[in-house]
Coordinates of C-alpha atoms (C1' of nucleotides) in Angstrom, one line a residue:
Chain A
X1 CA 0.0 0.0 0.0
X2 CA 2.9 2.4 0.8
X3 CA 4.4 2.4 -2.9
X4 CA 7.2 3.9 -3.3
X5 CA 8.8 4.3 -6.8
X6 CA 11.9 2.9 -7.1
X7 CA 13.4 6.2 -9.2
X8 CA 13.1 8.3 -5.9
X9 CA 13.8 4.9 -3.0
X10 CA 17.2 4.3 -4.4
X11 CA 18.6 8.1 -4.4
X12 CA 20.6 9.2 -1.5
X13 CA 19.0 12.9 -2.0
X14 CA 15.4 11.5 -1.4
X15 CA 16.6 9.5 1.7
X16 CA 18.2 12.6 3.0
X17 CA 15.1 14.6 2.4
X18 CA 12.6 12.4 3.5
X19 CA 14.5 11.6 6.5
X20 CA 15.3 14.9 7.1
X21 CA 11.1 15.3 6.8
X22 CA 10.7 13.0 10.0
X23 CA 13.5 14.8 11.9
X24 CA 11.9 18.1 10.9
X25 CA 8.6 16.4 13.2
X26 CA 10.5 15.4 15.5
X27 CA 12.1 18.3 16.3
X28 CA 9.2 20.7 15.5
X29 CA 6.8 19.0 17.6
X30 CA 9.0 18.5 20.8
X31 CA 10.0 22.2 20.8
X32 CA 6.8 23.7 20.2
X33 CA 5.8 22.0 23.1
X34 CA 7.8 24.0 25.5
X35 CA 7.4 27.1 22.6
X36 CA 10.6 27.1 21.1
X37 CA 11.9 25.9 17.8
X38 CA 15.2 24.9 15.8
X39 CA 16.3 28.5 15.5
X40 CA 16.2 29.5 19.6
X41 CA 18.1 25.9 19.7
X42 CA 21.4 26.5 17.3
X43 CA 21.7 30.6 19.2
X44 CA 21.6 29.1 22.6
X45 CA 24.3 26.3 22.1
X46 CA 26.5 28.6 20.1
X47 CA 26.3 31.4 22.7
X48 CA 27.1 28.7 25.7
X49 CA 30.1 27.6 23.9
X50 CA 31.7 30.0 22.5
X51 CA 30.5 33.2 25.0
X52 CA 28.5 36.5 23.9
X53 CA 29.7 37.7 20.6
X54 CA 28.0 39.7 17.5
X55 CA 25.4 38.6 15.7
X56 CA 26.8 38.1 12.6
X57 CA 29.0 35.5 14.3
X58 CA 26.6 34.3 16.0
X59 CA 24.9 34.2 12.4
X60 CA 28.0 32.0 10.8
X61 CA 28.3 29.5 14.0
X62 CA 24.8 28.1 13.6
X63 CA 25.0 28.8 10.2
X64 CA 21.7 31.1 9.8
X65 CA 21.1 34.1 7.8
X66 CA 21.9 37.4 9.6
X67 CA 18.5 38.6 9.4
X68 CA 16.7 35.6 10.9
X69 CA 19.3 35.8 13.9
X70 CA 17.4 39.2 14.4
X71 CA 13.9 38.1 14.8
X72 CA 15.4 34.8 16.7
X73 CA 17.5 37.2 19.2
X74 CA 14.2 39.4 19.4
X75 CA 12.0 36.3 20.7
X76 CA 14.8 35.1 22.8
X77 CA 15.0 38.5 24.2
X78 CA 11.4 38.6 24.9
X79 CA 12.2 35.5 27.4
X80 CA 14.8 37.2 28.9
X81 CA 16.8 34.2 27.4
X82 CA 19.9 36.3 25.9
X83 CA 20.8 39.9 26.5
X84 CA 21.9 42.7 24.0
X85 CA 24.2 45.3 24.5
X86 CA 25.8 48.0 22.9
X87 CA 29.7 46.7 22.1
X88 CA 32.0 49.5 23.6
X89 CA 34.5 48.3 20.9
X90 CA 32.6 48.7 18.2
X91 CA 29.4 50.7 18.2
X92 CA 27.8 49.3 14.6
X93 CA 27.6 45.5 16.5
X94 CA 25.4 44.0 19.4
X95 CA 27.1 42.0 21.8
X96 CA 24.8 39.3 22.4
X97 CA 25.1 37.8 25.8
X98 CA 23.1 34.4 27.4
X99 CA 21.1 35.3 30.7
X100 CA 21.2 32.8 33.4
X101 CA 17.1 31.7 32.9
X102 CA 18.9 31.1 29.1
X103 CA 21.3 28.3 30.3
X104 CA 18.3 27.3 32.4
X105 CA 16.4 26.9 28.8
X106 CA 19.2 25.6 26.8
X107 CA 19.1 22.7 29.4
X108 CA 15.6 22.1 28.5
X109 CA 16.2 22.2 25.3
X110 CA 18.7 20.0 25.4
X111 CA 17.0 17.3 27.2
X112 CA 14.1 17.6 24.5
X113 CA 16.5 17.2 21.6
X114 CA 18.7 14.4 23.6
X115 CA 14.8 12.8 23.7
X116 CA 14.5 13.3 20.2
X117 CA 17.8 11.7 19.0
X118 CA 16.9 8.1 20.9
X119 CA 13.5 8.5 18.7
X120 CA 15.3 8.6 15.6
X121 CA 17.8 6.1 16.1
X122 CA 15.7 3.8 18.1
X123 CA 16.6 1.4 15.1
X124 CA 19.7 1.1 14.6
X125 CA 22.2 -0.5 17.6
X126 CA 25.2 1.7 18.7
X127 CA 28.2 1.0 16.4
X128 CA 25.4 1.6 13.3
X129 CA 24.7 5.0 14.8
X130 CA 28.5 5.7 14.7
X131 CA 28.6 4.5 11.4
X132 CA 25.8 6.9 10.0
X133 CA 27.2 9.6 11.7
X134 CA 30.2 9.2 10.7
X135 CA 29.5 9.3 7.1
X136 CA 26.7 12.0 7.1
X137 CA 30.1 14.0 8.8
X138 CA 31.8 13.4 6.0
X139 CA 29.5 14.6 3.6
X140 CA 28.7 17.5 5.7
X141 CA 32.4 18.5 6.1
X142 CA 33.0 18.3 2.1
X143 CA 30.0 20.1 1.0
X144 CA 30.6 23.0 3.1
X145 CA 34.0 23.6 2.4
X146 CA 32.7 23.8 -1.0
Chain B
X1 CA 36.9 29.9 11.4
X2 CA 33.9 27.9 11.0
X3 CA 33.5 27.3 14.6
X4 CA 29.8 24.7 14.6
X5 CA 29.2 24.3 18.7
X6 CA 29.5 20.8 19.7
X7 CA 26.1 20.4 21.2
X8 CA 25.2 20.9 17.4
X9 CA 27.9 19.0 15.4
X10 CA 27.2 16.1 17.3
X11 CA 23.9 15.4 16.9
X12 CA 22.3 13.0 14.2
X13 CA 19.3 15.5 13.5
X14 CA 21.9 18.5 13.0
X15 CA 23.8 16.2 10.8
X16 CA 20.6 14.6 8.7
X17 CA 19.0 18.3 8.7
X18 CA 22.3 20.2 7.8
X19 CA 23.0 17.5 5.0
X20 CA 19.3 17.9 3.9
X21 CA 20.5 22.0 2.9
X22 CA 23.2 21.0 0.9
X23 CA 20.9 18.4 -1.1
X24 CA 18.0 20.4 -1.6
X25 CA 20.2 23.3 -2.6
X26 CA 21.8 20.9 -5.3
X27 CA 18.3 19.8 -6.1
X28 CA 16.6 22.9 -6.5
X29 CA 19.3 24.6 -8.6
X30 CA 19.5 21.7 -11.0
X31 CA 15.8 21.3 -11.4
X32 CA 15.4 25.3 -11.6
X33 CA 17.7 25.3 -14.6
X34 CA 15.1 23.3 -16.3
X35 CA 12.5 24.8 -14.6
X36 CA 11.5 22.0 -12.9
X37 CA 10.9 21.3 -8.8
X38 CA 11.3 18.6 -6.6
X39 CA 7.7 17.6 -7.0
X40 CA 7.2 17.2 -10.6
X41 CA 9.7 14.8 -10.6
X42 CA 8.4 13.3 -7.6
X43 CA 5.1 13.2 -10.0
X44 CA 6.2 12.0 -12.8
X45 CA 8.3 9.0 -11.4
X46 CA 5.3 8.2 -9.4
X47 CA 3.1 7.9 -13.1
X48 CA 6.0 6.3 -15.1
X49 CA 6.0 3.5 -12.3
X50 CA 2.9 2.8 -11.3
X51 CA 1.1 4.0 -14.3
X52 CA -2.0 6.1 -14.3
X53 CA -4.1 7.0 -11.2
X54 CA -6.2 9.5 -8.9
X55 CA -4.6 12.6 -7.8
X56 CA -5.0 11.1 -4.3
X57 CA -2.7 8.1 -5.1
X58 CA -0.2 10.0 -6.1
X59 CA 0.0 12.3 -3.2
X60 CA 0.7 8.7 -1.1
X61 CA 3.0 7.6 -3.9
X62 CA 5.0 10.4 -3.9
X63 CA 4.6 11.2 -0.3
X64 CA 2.9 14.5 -0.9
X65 CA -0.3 16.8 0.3
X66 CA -2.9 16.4 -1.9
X67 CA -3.5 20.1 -2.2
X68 CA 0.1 20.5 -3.5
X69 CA -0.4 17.4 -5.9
X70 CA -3.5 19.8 -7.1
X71 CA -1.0 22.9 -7.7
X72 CA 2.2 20.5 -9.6
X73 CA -0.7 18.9 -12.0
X74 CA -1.6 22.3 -12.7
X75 CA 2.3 23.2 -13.5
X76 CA 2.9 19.5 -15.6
X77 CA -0.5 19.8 -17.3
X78 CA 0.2 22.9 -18.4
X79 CA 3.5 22.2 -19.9
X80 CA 1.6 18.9 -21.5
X81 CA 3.5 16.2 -19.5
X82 CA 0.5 14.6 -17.9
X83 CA -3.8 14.8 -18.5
X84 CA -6.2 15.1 -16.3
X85 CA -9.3 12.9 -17.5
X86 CA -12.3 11.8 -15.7
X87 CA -12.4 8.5 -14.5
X88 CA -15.4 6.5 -15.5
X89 CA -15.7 4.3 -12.7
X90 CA -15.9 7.1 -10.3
X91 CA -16.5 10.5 -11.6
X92 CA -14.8 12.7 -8.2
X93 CA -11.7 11.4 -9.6
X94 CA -9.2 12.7 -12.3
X95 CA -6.9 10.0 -13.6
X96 CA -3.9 11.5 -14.3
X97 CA -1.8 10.3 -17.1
X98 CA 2.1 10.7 -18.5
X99 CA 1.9 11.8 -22.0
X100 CA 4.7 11.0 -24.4
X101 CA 6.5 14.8 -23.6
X102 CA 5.9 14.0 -19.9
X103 CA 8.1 10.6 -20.2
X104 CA 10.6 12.4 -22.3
X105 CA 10.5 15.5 -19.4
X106 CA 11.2 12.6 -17.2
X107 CA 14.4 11.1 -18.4
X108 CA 15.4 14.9 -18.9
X109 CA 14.6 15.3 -14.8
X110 CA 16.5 11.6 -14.3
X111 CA 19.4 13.0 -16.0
X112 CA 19.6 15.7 -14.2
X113 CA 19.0 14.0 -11.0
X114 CA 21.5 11.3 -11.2
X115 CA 24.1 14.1 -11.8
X116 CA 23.2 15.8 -8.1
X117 CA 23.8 11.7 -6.8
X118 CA 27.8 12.2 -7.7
X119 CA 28.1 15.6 -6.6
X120 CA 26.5 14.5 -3.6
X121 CA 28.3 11.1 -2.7
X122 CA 31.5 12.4 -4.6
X123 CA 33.6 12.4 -1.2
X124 CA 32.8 8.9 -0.4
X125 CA 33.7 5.3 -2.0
X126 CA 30.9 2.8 -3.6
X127 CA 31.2 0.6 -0.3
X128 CA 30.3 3.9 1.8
X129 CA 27.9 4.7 -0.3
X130 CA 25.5 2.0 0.0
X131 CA 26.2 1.6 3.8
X132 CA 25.1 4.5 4.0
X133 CA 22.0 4.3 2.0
X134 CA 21.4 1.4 4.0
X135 CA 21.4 2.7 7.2
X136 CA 19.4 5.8 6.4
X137 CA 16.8 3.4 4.5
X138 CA 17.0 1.5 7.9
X139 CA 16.2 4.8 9.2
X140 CA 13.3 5.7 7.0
X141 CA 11.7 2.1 6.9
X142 CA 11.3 2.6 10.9
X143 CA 9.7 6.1 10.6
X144 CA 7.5 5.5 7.7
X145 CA 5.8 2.2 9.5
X146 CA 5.5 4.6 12.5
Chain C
dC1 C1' -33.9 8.3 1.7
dA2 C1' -30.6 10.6 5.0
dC3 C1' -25.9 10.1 6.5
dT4 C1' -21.1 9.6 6.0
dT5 C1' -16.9 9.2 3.4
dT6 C1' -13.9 10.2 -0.5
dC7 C1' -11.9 13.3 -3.9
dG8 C1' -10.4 17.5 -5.9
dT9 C1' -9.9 22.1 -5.0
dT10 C1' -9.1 26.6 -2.7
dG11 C1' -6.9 29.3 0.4
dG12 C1' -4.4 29.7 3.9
dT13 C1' 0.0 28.9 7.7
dT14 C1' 4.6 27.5 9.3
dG15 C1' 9.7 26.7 9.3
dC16 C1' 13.7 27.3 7.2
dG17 C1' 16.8 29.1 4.0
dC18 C1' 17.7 33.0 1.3
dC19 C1' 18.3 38.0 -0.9
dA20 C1' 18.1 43.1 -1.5
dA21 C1' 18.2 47.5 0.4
dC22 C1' 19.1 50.9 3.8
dA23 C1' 21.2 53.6 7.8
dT24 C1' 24.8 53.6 11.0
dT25 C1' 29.5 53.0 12.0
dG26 C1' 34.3 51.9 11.3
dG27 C1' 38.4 51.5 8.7
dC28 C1' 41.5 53.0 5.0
dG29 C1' 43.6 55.7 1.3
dC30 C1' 44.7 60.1 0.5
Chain D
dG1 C1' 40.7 65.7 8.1
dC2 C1' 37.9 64.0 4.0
dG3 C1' 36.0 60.7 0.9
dC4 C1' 35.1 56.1 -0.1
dC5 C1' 34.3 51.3 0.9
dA6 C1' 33.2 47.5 4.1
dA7 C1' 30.9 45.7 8.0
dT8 C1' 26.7 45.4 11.0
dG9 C1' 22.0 45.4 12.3
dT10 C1' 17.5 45.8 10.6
dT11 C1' 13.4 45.6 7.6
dG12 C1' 10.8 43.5 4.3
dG13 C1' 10.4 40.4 1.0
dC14 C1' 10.8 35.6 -1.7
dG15 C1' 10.6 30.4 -2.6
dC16 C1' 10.1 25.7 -1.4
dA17 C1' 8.3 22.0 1.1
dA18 C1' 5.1 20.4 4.4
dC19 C1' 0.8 20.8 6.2
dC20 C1' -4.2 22.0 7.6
dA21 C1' -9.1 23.4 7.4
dA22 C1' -13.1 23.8 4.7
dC23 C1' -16.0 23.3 0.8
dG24 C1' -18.9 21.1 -3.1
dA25 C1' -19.6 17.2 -5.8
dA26 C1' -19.9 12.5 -6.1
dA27 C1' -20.1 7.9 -4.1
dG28 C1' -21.0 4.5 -0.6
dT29 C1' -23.8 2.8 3.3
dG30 C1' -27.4 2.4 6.7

DNA sequence: CACTTTCGTTGGTTGCGCCAACATTGGCGC
DNA sequence: GCGCCAATGTTGGCGCAACCAACGAAAGTG
C-alpha cells in the first residue's frame, strides 16, 4: 500500500530529504511543546560555547542568515533568554550575551532534543549509529568547504 | 573559522538536517535550470511506475499533500507532461496520465538528477555509499511504518 | 432516503533558507 | 581631516516544502 517508486527509493538525495522530513517532526513537535523551535536551539548552544559575541558570528556558528538571527535574538529577548548590548569596541555591533534563565532553557532544550535523537535512532544498535554519523560527517564537512 | 558548537555537530538530527540543505540546494538549482521542482519529478516518477491513477494516489505515492499534488498537476498539465481525464468508474476522480513529452520531461529530470547523486556522494567510496543508504533506509523504513 | 466518506480544490500557515536595500558606524587611502 | 568602501543590524520580501481546514460534488452505506 505504501508504494514507493523505485526512481526516488534508491537516491541518496530523497533519503536525506525524506529523512530529514521525520527529523523536521520530530524536532518541530517536541520544541513547540515548550514554545521554542530549531532556530532559539542552534543561538543558545552557540552562545554557551563559545561566549556572547556579534550577531553576525553568532549568524556564521549556527549557520543562519543574519536577518533571521534578528527576529530569533528578538523572541529570545522577549524570554529574557539572551541579553543585547551596545559593544564599547565597536558601536555598529550588538554584543549578544546568554542570561542565566537562558542556560536554564538551553538545558531544556537540550534534554528535549537528547529525547528526540533516541526516537530517531531507536533502530539502529550503537556502532550503526557511529557509522551513520560518521558518514553524514563526512558529507557534511566536504559540501561545506565547498 | 567555522566554529559549529559541539552540542550541534554532534547530533544526528543536525547532521541529517544540515546535509538535507546541501541536497535540496543541489536539487533545487538543478531542477530550476530546467525549470522543474522537486515535486514534478516526484510526480512524474510516481506515473512512469505505477502508471496512471487518482490525484489522491499520487499524493501517497510520492509522499505529498494532496493540495500540492492539485497545484504540480496544474504546472505539468500545463506544460503537457501529464492529462487530467475523468475517470469512469468514479466521476470525483481525475486520472492522471504521463503523456509522451511527460516521459521524455522525465528522463530529462533523471538526467539531471543522477548528476546531483555524484556531486552528492562524490567524497565517499561505492562501499560507503551503499552503507550509507542502508542505514538511512533503515532509518526511514522505521519512521514511515511509525 | 438521509448520512457519511472520499476526492479534488481553494486558500491559507509555518519553518527554514535566502536575498536586496538601507542607515549607521568603522576603517582606509589620500 | 575627507571621501570612499566594508561591516553590522535591521526591515521586508521571496521560494520551497510540508501541512491544515473547509467546501462542493460524487459515491458509498445504513
Amino acid at each position: 500500500m505504501d508504494e514507493t517508486p523505485e526512481r526516488l527509493a534508491g537516491k541518496p538525495s530523497w533519503l536525506i530529504s525524506q529523512l530529514s522530513v521525520h527529523v523536521h517532526r520530530l524536532v518541530a513537535d517536541a520544541f513547540s511543546a515548550e514554545g521554542a523551535r530549531g532556530y532559539h536551539y542552534r543561538i543558545l548552544a552557540a552562545l554557551d560555547e563559545f561566549g556572547a559575541t556579534s550577531q553576525i558570528r553568532l549568524a556564521q556558528r549556527s549557520n543562519m542568515d543574519r536577518s533571521d538571527v534578528v527576529a530569533a535574538i528578538n523572541e529570545l529577548a522577549a524570554h529574557g533568554f539572551v541579553e543585547r548590548s551596545p559593544d564599547p569596541d565597536d558601536r555598529r555591533r550588538n554584543l549578544v550575551s546568554l542570561t542565566d534563565a537562558g542556560t536554564q532553557r538551553l538545558e531544556e532544550l537540550e534534554k528535549v532534543i537528547e529525547g528526540v535523537q533516541e526516537d530517531l535512532l531507536s533502530p539502529l544498535p550503537q556502532d550503526e549509529r557511529a557509522a551513520l554519523s560518521r558518514l553524514m560527517g563526512r558529507l557534511l564537512a566536504h559540501h561545506r568547504t565547498r
